[in-house]
Coordinates of C-alpha atoms in Angstrom, one line a residue:
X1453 CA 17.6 -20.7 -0.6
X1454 CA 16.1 -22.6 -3.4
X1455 CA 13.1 -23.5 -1.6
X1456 CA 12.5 -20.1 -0.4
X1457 CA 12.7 -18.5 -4.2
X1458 CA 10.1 -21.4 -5.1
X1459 CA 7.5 -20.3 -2.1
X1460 CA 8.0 -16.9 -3.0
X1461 CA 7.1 -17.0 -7.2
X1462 CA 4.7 -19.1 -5.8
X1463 CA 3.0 -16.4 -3.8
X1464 CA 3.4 -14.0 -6.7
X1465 CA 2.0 -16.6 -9.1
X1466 CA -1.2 -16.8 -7.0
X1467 CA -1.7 -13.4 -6.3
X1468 CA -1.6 -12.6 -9.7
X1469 CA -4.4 -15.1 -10.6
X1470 CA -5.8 -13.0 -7.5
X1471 CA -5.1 -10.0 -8.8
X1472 CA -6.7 -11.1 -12.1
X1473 CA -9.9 -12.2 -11.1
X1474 CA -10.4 -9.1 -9.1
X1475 CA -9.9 -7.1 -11.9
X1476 CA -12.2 -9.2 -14.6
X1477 CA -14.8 -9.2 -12.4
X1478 CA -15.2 -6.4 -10.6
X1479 CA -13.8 -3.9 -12.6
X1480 CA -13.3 -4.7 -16.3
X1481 CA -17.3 -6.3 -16.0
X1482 CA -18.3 -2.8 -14.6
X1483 CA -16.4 -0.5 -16.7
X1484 CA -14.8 1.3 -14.0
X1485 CA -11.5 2.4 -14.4
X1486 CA -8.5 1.9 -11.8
X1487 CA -5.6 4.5 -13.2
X1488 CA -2.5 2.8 -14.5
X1489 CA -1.4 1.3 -17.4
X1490 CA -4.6 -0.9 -17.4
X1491 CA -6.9 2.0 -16.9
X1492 CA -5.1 3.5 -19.8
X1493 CA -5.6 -0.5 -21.9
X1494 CA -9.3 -0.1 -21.0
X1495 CA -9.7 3.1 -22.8
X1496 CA -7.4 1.3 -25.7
X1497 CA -9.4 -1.3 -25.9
X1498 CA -12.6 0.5 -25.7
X1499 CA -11.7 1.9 -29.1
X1500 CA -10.0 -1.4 -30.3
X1501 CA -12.0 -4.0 -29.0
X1502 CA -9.6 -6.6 -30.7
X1503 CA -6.7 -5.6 -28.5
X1504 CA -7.0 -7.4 -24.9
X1505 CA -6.5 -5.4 -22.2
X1506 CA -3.9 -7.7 -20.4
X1507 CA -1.6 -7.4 -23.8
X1508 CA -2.1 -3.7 -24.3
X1509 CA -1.0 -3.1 -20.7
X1510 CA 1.6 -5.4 -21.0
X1511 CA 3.6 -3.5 -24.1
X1512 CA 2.6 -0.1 -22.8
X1513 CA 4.7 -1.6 -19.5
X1514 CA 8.1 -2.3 -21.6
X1515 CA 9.4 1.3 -21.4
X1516 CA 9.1 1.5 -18.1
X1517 CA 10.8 -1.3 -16.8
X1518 CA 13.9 -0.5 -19.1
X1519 CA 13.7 3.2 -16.9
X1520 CA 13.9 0.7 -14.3
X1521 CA 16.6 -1.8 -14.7
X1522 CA 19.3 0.2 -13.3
X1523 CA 17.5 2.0 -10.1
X1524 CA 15.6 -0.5 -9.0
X1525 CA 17.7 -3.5 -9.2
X1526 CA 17.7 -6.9 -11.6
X1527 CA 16.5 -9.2 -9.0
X1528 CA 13.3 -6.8 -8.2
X1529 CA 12.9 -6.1 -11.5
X1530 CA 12.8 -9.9 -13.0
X1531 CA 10.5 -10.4 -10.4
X1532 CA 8.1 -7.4 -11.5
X1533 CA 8.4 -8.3 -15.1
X1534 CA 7.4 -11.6 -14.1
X1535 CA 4.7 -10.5 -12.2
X1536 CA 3.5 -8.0 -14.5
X1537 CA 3.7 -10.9 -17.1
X1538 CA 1.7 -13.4 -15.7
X1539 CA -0.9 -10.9 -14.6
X1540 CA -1.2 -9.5 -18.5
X1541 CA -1.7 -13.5 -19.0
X1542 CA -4.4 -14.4 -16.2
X1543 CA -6.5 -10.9 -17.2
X1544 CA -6.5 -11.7 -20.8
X1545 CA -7.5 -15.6 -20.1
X1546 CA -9.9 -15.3 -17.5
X1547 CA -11.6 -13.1 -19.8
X1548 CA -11.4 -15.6 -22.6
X1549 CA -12.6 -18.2 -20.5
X1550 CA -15.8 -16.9 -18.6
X1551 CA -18.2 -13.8 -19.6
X1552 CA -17.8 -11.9 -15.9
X1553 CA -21.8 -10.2 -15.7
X1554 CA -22.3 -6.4 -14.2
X1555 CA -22.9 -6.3 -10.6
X1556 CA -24.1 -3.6 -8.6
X1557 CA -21.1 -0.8 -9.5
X1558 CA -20.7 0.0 -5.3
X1559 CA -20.2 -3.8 -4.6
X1560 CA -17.9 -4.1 -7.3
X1561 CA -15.7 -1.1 -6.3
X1562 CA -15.7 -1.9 -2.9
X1563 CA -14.8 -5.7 -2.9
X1564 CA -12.6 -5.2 -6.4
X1565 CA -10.5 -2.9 -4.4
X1566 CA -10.2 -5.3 -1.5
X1567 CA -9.1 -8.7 -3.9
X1568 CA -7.0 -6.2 -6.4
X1569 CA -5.5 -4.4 -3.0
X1570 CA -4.4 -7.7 -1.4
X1571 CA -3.2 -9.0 -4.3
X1572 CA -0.7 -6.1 -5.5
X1573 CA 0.1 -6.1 -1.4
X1574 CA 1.1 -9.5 -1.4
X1575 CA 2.7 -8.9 -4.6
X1576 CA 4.9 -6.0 -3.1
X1577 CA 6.1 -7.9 0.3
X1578 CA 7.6 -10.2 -2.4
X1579 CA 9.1 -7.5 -4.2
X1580 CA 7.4 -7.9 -7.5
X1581 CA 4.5 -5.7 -8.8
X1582 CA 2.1 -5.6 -11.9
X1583 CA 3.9 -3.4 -13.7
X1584 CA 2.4 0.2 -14.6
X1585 CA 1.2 2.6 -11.5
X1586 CA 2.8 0.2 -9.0
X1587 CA 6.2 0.1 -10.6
X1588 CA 6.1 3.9 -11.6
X1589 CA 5.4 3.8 -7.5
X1590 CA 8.7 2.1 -6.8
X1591 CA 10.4 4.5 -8.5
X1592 CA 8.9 7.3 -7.2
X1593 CA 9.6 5.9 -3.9
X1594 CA 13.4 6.6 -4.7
X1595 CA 12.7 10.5 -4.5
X1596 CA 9.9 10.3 -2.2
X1597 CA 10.9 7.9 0.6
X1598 CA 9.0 9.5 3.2
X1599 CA 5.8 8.1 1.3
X1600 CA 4.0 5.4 1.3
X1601 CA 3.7 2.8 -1.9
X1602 CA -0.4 3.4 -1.8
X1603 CA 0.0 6.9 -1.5
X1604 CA 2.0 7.2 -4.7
X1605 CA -0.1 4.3 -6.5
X1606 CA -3.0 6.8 -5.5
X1607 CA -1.4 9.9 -6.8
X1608 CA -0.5 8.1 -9.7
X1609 CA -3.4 6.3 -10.8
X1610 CA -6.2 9.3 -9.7
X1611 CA -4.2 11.4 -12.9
X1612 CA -5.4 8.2 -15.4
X1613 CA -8.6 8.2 -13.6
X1614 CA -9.1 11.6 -14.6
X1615 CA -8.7 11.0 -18.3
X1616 CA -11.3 8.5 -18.0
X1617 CA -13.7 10.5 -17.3
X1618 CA -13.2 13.5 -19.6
X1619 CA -12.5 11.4 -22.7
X1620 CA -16.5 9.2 -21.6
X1621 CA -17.8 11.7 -20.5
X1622 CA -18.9 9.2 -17.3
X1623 CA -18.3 11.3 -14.3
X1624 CA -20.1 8.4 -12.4
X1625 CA -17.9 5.3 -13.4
X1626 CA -15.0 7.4 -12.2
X1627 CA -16.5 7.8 -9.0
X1628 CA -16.5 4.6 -8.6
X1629 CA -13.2 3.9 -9.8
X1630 CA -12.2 6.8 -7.2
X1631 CA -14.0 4.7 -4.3
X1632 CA -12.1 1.1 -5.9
X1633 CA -8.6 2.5 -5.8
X1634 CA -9.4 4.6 -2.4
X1635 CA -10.2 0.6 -1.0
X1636 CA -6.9 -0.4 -2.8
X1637 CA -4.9 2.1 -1.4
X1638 CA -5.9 1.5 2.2
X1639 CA -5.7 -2.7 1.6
X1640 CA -2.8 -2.0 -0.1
X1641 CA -0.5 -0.4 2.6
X1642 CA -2.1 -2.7 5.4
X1643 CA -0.6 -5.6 3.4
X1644 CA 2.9 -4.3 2.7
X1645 CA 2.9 -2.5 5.8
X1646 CA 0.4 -4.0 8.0
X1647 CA 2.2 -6.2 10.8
X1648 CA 4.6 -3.8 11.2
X1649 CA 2.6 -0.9 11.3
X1650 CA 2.5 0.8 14.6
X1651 CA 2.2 4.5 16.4
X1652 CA 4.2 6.3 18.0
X1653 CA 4.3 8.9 20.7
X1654 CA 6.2 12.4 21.8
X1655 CA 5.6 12.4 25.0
X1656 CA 6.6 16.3 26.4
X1657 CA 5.6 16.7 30.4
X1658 CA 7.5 17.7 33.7
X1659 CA 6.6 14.3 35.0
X1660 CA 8.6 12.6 32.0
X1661 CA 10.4 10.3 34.6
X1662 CA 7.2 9.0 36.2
X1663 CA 5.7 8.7 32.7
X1664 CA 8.6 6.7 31.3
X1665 CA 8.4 4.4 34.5
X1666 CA 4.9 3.4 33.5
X1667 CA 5.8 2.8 29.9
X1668 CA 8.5 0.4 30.8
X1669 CA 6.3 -1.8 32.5
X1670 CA 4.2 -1.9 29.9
X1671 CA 7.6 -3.5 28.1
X1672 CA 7.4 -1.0 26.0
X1673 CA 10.7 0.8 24.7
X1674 CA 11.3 4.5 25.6
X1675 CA 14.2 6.6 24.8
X1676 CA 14.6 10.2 26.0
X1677 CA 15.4 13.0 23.7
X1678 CA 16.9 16.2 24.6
X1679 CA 14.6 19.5 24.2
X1680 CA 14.5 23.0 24.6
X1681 CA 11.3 25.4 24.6
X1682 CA 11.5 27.4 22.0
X1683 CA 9.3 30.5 24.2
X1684 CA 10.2 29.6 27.4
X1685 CA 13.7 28.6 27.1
X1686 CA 13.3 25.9 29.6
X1687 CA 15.5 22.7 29.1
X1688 CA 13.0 19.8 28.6
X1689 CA 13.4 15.9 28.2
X1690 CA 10.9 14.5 24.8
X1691 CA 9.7 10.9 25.4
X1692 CA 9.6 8.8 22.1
X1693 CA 7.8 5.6 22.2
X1694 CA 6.8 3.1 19.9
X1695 CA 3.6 0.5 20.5
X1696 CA 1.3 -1.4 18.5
X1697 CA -2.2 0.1 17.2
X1698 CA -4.0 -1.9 19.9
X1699 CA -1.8 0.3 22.8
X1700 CA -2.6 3.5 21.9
X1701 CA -5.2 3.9 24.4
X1702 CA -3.7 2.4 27.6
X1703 CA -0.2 5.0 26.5
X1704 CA -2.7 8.0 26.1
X1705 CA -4.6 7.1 29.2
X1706 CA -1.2 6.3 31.3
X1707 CA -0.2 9.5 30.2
X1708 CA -3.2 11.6 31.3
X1709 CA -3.4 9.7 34.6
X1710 CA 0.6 10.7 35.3
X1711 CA 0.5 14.4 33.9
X1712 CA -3.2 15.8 32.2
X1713 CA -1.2 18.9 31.5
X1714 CA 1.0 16.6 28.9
X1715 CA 1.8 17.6 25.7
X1716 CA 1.0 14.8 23.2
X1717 CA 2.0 13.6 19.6
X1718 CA 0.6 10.0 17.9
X1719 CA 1.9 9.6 14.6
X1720 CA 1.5 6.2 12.1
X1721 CA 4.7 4.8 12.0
X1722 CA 6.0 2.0 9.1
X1723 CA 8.3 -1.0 9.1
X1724 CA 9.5 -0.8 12.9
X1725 CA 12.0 -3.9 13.4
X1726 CA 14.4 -4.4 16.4
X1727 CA 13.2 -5.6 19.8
X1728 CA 9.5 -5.8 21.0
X1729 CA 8.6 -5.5 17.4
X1730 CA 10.0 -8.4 15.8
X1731 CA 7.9 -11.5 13.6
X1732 CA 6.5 -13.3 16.8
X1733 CA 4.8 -10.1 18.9
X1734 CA 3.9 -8.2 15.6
X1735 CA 0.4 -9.8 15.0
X1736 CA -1.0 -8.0 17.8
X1737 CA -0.2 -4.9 17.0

């Protein structure tokens, strides 16, 4: 157990330095704004250029995690704090230590958002997070559990965005910040979610039983759900199966082949567990 809660803080350690470096170099160098609390620092520190961003966000993230003590849990929320701590450290220190230079503001939104995205995702499977949008996130999650954590970072962070550009008047820089935390998002959920992400199907057609045959040996798990047509009236059986990403055109094309007439639903589907989806099959999803 020990050495399991040393591995972990060590993954959260270095994906803050990630995290970090990301965000001195690619964003903070470039001006652009990524929403949150350290979207909201930049704008601080614009207009007090002796407050460091990392501290500013850092106090500004205090209230917050006292909202959060009791819904979120002590043991995820020591391990936010210290997340959110160390991150406030690295920013302000890498910035202290090298003078990050301006890059070409696409580049800079595209591959910030990829480090910054991998970084708060590798942050979250350990249940710790910067602080700010992410933790705000979390909470929200509470309420809205049917979303997903980049969704409501997204929601979250396009409000501070906003701001940014009205009070620079820098419709541009926004853009771009739009465009980084857009890449975030997406990197984001593929971390947290990503092995276990899959799809699955509805499967509606006369030929259900000859359809479920072929899905089985594709070791694939189908259960049958009870239906009834709302127009006809006619007593139908739903297929519902789950597969990896990299299945959904044999399924589709097994389908068509058994019944063309089938009716058809593919939906995204998070954080499936139990058999055919467990730690050793995942990574070919």
């Amino acid at each position: 157990m020990k050495r399991k809660t040393l591995t972990r803080y060590l993954i959260i350690t270095v994906s803050c330095a990630v995290y970090a470096l990301g965000f001195d170099w690619c964003f903070d160098a470039n001006h652009i704004s990524v929403g949150g609390f350290t979207g909201v620092a930049q704008i601080i520190n614009f207009f007090l250029p002796w407050a460091p961003v990392g501290t500013v966000s850092l106090l500004m993230n205090v209230p917050l995690f006292i909202i959060g003590w009791k819904k979120i849990g002590r043991e995820m929320l020591l391990s936010a704090l210290y997340a959110m701590t160390l991150t406030s450290v690295f920013i302000d220190l890498f910035a202290a230590l090298h003078d990050f230079q301006p890059m070409d503001p696409i580049l800079a939104a595209l591959y910030g958002g990829v480090v910054v995205g991998v970084a708060a995702g590798a942050m979250m499977r350990q249940d710790a997070n910067t602080g700010g949008t992410e933790m705000a996130a979390r909470l929200l999650k509470l309420k809205f559990e049917g979303a997903s954590i980049g969704t409501l970072v997204l929601a979250v962070d396009l409000v501070v965005t906003a701001v940014y550009a009205a009070i620079f008047h820098d419709m541009t820089r926004a853009l771009y910040g739009l465009v980084a935390l857009y890449v975030s998002t997406l990197v984001m959920d593929k971390v947290v979610y990503g092995p276990n992400a899959a799809k699955v199907a509805y499967i509606i057609s006369d030929h259900y039983e000859s359809i479920t045959e072929k899905l089985l040996e594709m070791e694939r798990g189908v259960t049958l759900i009870e239906g009834k047509g709302a127009y006809s009236g006619k007593e139908k059986q739903v297929i519902l199966c789950a597969f990896g990403r990299g299945q959904i055109v044999a399924v589709k094309r097994l389908v068509r082949e058994v019944d063309p007439a089938a009716f058809i639903i593919v939906c995204d589907a998070h954080d499936i567990l139990g058999e055919g989806f467990n730690a050793n099959t995942l990574g070919g999803l």
